[in-house]
CSV table of N, CA and C in Angstrom, one decimal:
chain,number,residue,atom,x,y,z
A,1,MET,N,-20.4,-58.7,-148.9
A,1,MET,CA,-21.5,-58.6,-149.9
A,1,MET,C,-22.0,-57.8,-149.9
A,2,ILE,N,-22.0,-58.2,-151.4
A,2,ILE,CA,-22.9,-57.0,-152.1
A,2,ILE,C,-24.7,-56.5,-151.7
A,3,THR,N,-24.7,-56.3,-151.4
A,3,THR,CA,-25.6,-55.1,-151.6
A,3,THR,C,-27.2,-55.3,-153.0
A,4,ARG,N,-27.5,-55.4,-152.9
A,4,ARG,CA,-28.9,-55.8,-154.4
A,4,ARG,C,-29.0,-53.6,-154.9
A,5,ASP,N,-28.9,-53.2,-153.2
A,5,ASP,CA,-28.8,-51.8,-153.3
A,5,ASP,C,-27.7,-51.1,-154.4
A,6,SER,N,-26.7,-51.6,-154.3
A,6,SER,CA,-25.4,-51.5,-154.4
A,6,SER,C,-25.0,-51.5,-156.1
A,7,ILE,N,-25.3,-53.4,-156.1
A,7,ILE,CA,-26.5,-54.0,-157.9
A,7,ILE,C,-27.0,-52.6,-158.9
A,8,GLU,N,-27.7,-53.0,-158.1
A,8,GLU,CA,-28.3,-51.8,-158.7
A,8,GLU,C,-28.8,-50.0,-158.8
A,9,THR,N,-27.4,-49.3,-157.9
A,9,THR,CA,-27.0,-48.0,-159.0
A,9,THR,C,-25.8,-48.6,-159.4
A,10,THR,N,-25.0,-49.7,-159.8
A,10,THR,CA,-24.2,-49.9,-160.4
A,10,THR,C,-24.6,-49.6,-161.9
A,11,TYR,N,-25.5,-50.6,-161.5
A,11,TYR,CA,-25.9,-51.8,-162.5
A,11,TYR,C,-26.6,-49.9,-163.2
A,12,SER,N,-27.5,-49.0,-162.5
A,12,SER,CA,-28.1,-47.8,-163.3
A,12,SER,C,-27.5,-46.8,-163.9
A,13,PHE,N,-26.3,-46.6,-163.5
A,13,PHE,CA,-25.0,-45.5,-164.0
A,13,PHE,C,-24.7,-45.7,-165.2
A,14,LEU,N,-23.9,-48.1,-165.2
A,14,LEU,CA,-23.3,-48.1,-166.3
A,14,LEU,C,-24.0,-47.6,-167.9
A,15,HIS,N,-25.8,-47.8,-166.5
A,15,HIS,CA,-26.5,-48.3,-168.2
A,15,HIS,C,-26.7,-47.0,-169.0
A,16,GLN,N,-26.5,-46.3,-168.7
A,16,GLN,CA,-26.7,-45.0,-168.5
A,16,GLN,C,-25.4,-44.7,-169.3
A,17,LYS,N,-24.7,-44.3,-168.7
A,17,LYS,CA,-23.4,-44.0,-169.6
A,17,LYS,C,-23.0,-44.8,-170.8
A,18,ARG,N,-23.1,-46.5,-170.8
A,18,ARG,CA,-23.0,-46.8,-171.7
A,18,ARG,C,-24.0,-46.4,-172.9
A,19,ASN,N,-25.2,-45.8,-172.6
A,19,ASN,CA,-26.4,-46.0,-173.9
A,19,ASN,C,-24.8,-45.0,-174.6
A,20,VAL,N,-25.4,-43.4,-173.7
A,20,VAL,CA,-23.9,-42.5,-174.1
A,20,VAL,C,-23.3,-42.9,-174.7
A,21,TYR,N,-22.8,-43.6,-174.0
A,21,TYR,CA,-21.3,-43.9,-175.2
A,21,TYR,C,-21.5,-44.7,-176.6
A,22,ILE,N,-22.1,-45.6,-176.3
A,22,ILE,CA,-22.4,-46.7,-178.0
A,22,ILE,C,-22.9,-45.1,-178.8
A,23,HIS,N,-23.7,-44.3,-178.8
A,23,HIS,CA,-24.4,-43.4,-179.2
A,23,HIS,C,-23.2,-41.6,-179.6
A,24,SER,N,-21.9,-42.0,-179.1
A,24,SER,CA,-21.4,-40.8,-179.8
A,24,SER,C,-20.5,-40.9,-180.5
A,25,SER,N,-20.6,-39.6,-181.4
A,25,SER,CA,-19.3,-39.7,-182.0
A,25,SER,C,-18.6,-38.7,-181.7
A,26,LEU,N,-18.4,-38.2,-180.2
A,26,LEU,CA,-18.0,-37.2,-180.1
A,26,LEU,C,-17.0,-37.9,-179.2
A,27,ASP,N,-15.3,-37.7,-179.8
A,27,ASP,CA,-14.8,-38.3,-178.9
A,27,ASP,C,-14.6,-38.2,-177.4
A,28,TRP,N,-14.3,-36.0,-177.1
A,28,TRP,CA,-14.2,-35.5,-175.9
A,28,TRP,C,-15.1,-36.4,-175.3
A,29,GLN,N,-16.1,-36.6,-175.6
A,29,GLN,CA,-17.6,-36.9,-174.5
A,29,GLN,C,-17.7,-38.3,-174.1
A,30,LYS,N,-16.6,-39.1,-174.5
A,30,LYS,CA,-16.8,-41.0,-174.2
A,30,LYS,C,-15.2,-40.8,-173.7
A,31,ASP,N,-14.1,-39.9,-173.6
A,31,ASP,CA,-13.2,-39.7,-172.9
A,31,ASP,C,-14.4,-39.2,-170.8
A,32,ASP,N,-15.4,-38.0,-171.1
A,32,ASP,CA,-15.9,-37.8,-170.3
A,32,ASP,C,-16.3,-38.9,-169.6
A,33,ILE,N,-16.8,-40.0,-170.9
A,33,ILE,CA,-17.9,-41.0,-170.4
A,33,ILE,C,-16.5,-42.1,-169.6
A,34,GLU,N,-15.8,-42.4,-170.2
A,34,GLU,CA,-14.4,-42.9,-169.2
A,34,GLU,C,-14.1,-42.9,-168.2
A,35,TYR,N,-13.5,-42.1,-167.9
A,35,TYR,CA,-13.6,-41.0,-166.8
A,35,TYR,C,-14.0,-41.2,-165.4
A,36,ALA,N,-15.2,-41.0,-166.2
A,36,ALA,CA,-16.3,-40.6,-164.9
A,36,ALA,C,-16.3,-42.0,-164.4
A,37,ILE,N,-16.4,-43.3,-165.4
A,37,ILE,CA,-16.6,-44.6,-165.3
A,37,ILE,C,-15.7,-44.6,-164.0
A,38,ALA,N,-14.3,-44.6,-164.0
A,38,ALA,CA,-13.0,-45.1,-164.1
A,38,ALA,C,-13.9,-44.5,-162.5
A,39,SER,N,-14.0,-43.5,-162.4
A,39,SER,CA,-13.1,-42.3,-161.5
A,39,SER,C,-14.4,-43.2,-160.2
A,40,PHE,N,-16.2,-43.8,-161.0
A,40,PHE,CA,-17.2,-44.2,-160.3
A,40,PHE,C,-16.6,-45.7,-159.7
A,41,VAL,N,-15.5,-46.2,-160.2
A,41,VAL,CA,-15.2,-47.8,-159.5
A,41,VAL,C,-14.8,-48.1,-158.8
A,42,ASP,N,-13.5,-46.9,-158.7
A,42,ASP,CA,-12.8,-47.0,-157.3
A,42,ASP,C,-14.3,-46.8,-155.8
A,43,ASP,N,-14.4,-46.3,-156.0
A,43,ASP,CA,-15.0,-46.1,-155.0
A,43,ASP,C,-16.2,-47.0,-155.1
A,44,ILE,N,-16.4,-47.4,-155.9
A,44,ILE,CA,-18.0,-49.0,-155.8
A,44,ILE,C,-17.6,-50.7,-154.6
A,45,SER,N,-18.2,-51.2,-153.9
A,45,SER,CA,-18.0,-52.3,-153.6
A,45,SER,C,-16.4,-52.3,-154.1
A,46,GLN,N,-15.7,-52.8,-153.7
A,46,GLN,CA,-13.9,-53.8,-154.0
A,46,GLN,C,-14.6,-55.5,-154.9
A,47,GLU,N,-16.0,-56.3,-153.9
A,47,GLU,CA,-16.7,-58.0,-153.9
A,47,GLU,C,-17.3,-57.1,-155.1
A,48,LEU,N,-17.9,-56.4,-155.5
A,48,LEU,CA,-18.5,-55.7,-156.2
A,48,LEU,C,-17.6,-55.5,-157.7
A,49,TYR,N,-16.6,-54.9,-158.4
A,49,TYR,CA,-16.1,-54.8,-158.7
A,49,TYR,C,-15.2,-55.4,-159.3
A,50,GLU,N,-14.7,-57.0,-158.1
A,50,GLU,CA,-14.0,-58.4,-159.1
A,50,GLU,C,-14.8,-58.7,-159.4
A,51,ASN,N,-16.0,-59.1,-158.2
A,51,ASN,CA,-17.1,-59.9,-159.0
A,51,ASN,C,-18.1,-59.2,-160.6
A,52,ILE,N,-18.0,-58.1,-161.0
A,52,ILE,CA,-18.3,-57.9,-162.7
A,52,ILE,C,-17.0,-58.1,-163.9
A,53,ALA,N,-15.3,-57.5,-163.4
A,53,ALA,CA,-14.1,-57.5,-163.6
A,53,ALA,C,-13.6,-58.8,-164.7
A,54,ASN,N,-14.7,-60.4,-163.6
A,54,ASN,CA,-13.7,-61.2,-163.9
A,54,ASN,C,-12.4,-61.0,-163.3
A,55,GLY,N,-11.4,-61.3,-162.7
A,55,GLY,CA,-10.7,-61.3,-162.3
A,55,GLY,C,-9.5,-60.2,-162.9
A,56,ARG,N,-9.7,-59.5,-164.1
A,56,ARG,CA,-8.8,-57.9,-164.6
A,56,ARG,C,-9.1,-57.0,-163.4
A,57,LYS,N,-7.3,-56.8,-163.3
A,57,LYS,CA,-6.9,-55.2,-163.3
A,57,LYS,C,-7.5,-53.8,-163.3
A,58,ASP,N,-6.9,-54.5,-164.8
A,58,ASP,CA,-7.2,-52.6,-165.0
A,58,ASP,C,-9.3,-52.8,-166.5
A,59,PHE,N,-9.6,-53.7,-165.6
A,59,PHE,CA,-11.6,-53.5,-166.5
A,59,PHE,C,-12.3,-51.6,-166.0
A,60,LEU,N,-12.6,-51.9,-167.4
A,60,LEU,CA,-13.2,-50.1,-167.7
A,60,LEU,C,-12.6,-48.4,-166.4
A,61,ARG,N,-11.1,-49.3,-167.1
A,61,ARG,CA,-10.3,-48.4,-166.9
A,61,ARG,C,-8.8,-48.3,-168.0
A,62,ASP,N,-9.8,-48.7,-169.0
A,62,ASP,CA,-8.4,-49.2,-170.5
A,62,ASP,C,-8.5,-48.6,-171.3
A,63,HIS,N,-8.8,-47.9,-172.0
A,63,HIS,CA,-9.1,-46.6,-173.4
A,63,HIS,C,-9.7,-48.5,-174.1
A,64,LYS,N,-8.7,-48.6,-174.3
A,64,LYS,CA,-8.9,-49.3,-176.1
A,64,LYS,C,-10.4,-51.4,-175.1
A,65,MET,N,-10.2,-51.0,-174.0
A,65,MET,CA,-11.3,-52.3,-174.4
A,65,MET,C,-13.0,-51.6,-173.8
A,66,PHE,N,-12.6,-50.6,-173.1
A,66,PHE,CA,-13.6,-49.7,-172.5
A,66,PHE,C,-15.6,-50.2,-173.4
A,67,GLN,N,-14.8,-49.6,-173.9
A,67,GLN,CA,-17.1,-50.4,-174.9
A,67,GLN,C,-17.3,-51.6,-174.9
A,68,GLU,N,-15.7,-52.7,-174.8
A,68,GLU,CA,-16.1,-54.2,-174.2
A,68,GLU,C,-16.7,-54.4,-172.9
A,69,ASP,N,-16.2,-53.8,-172.2
A,69,ASP,CA,-15.9,-53.7,-171.2
A,69,ASP,C,-17.2,-53.6,-170.3
A,70,ILE,N,-17.5,-52.2,-170.2
A,70,ILE,CA,-18.5,-51.4,-170.1
A,70,ILE,C,-20.1,-52.5,-170.9
A,71,THR,N,-19.9,-53.0,-171.5
A,71,THR,CA,-20.9,-53.1,-172.2
A,71,THR,C,-20.4,-55.1,-171.1
A,72,GLN,N,-19.6,-55.7,-171.3
A,72,GLN,CA,-19.8,-56.5,-169.7
A,72,GLN,C,-20.1,-56.3,-169.3
A,73,ALA,N,-20.0,-55.8,-168.3
A,73,ALA,CA,-19.8,-55.4,-166.9
A,73,ALA,C,-21.3,-55.4,-166.9
A,74,VAL,N,-22.9,-54.2,-168.1
A,74,VAL,CA,-23.7,-53.8,-167.8
A,74,VAL,C,-24.7,-55.6,-167.8
A,75,ASP,N,-23.9,-55.5,-169.0
A,75,ASP,CA,-25.1,-57.7,-169.2
A,75,ASP,C,-24.6,-57.9,-167.9
A,76,LYS,N,-23.7,-58.1,-166.7
A,76,LYS,CA,-23.0,-58.7,-165.8
A,76,LYS,C,-23.8,-59.3,-164.5
A,77,LEU,N,-24.2,-56.7,-164.4
A,77,LEU,CA,-24.5,-56.3,-163.6
A,77,LEU,C,-26.9,-56.6,-163.5
A,78,GLU,N,-26.9,-57.2,-164.7
A,78,GLU,CA,-28.6,-57.1,-165.2
A,78,GLU,C,-29.2,-59.1,-165.2
A,79,GLU,N,-27.8,-59.1,-165.2
A,79,GLU,CA,-27.7,-61.1,-163.8
A,79,GLU,C,-28.1,-61.1,-163.2
A,80,MET,N,-27.4,-60.4,-162.1
A,80,MET,CA,-27.1,-60.3,-160.7
A,80,MET,C,-28.5,-59.9,-159.7
A,81,LEU,N,-28.9,-58.6,-160.6
A,81,LEU,CA,-31.2,-58.4,-160.5
A,81,LEU,C,-32.0,-59.3,-160.1
């Protein structure tokens, strides 16, 4: 079961990190954000992760897809709120 609290917490964290990520011009900062997000999603509910990942096992963990993934995740979580 996905709780509203877990959705809100995940949304808040990803929304904040996405905003910094998309406005950053520093590669090291973007790498740090990618690492933080990958670590964070390791600890969220598996059901919530699967819901926002749409079946992708590497969702929010693939460097090449990260910006698209985090935007998609924030949009999906916003819909769930």
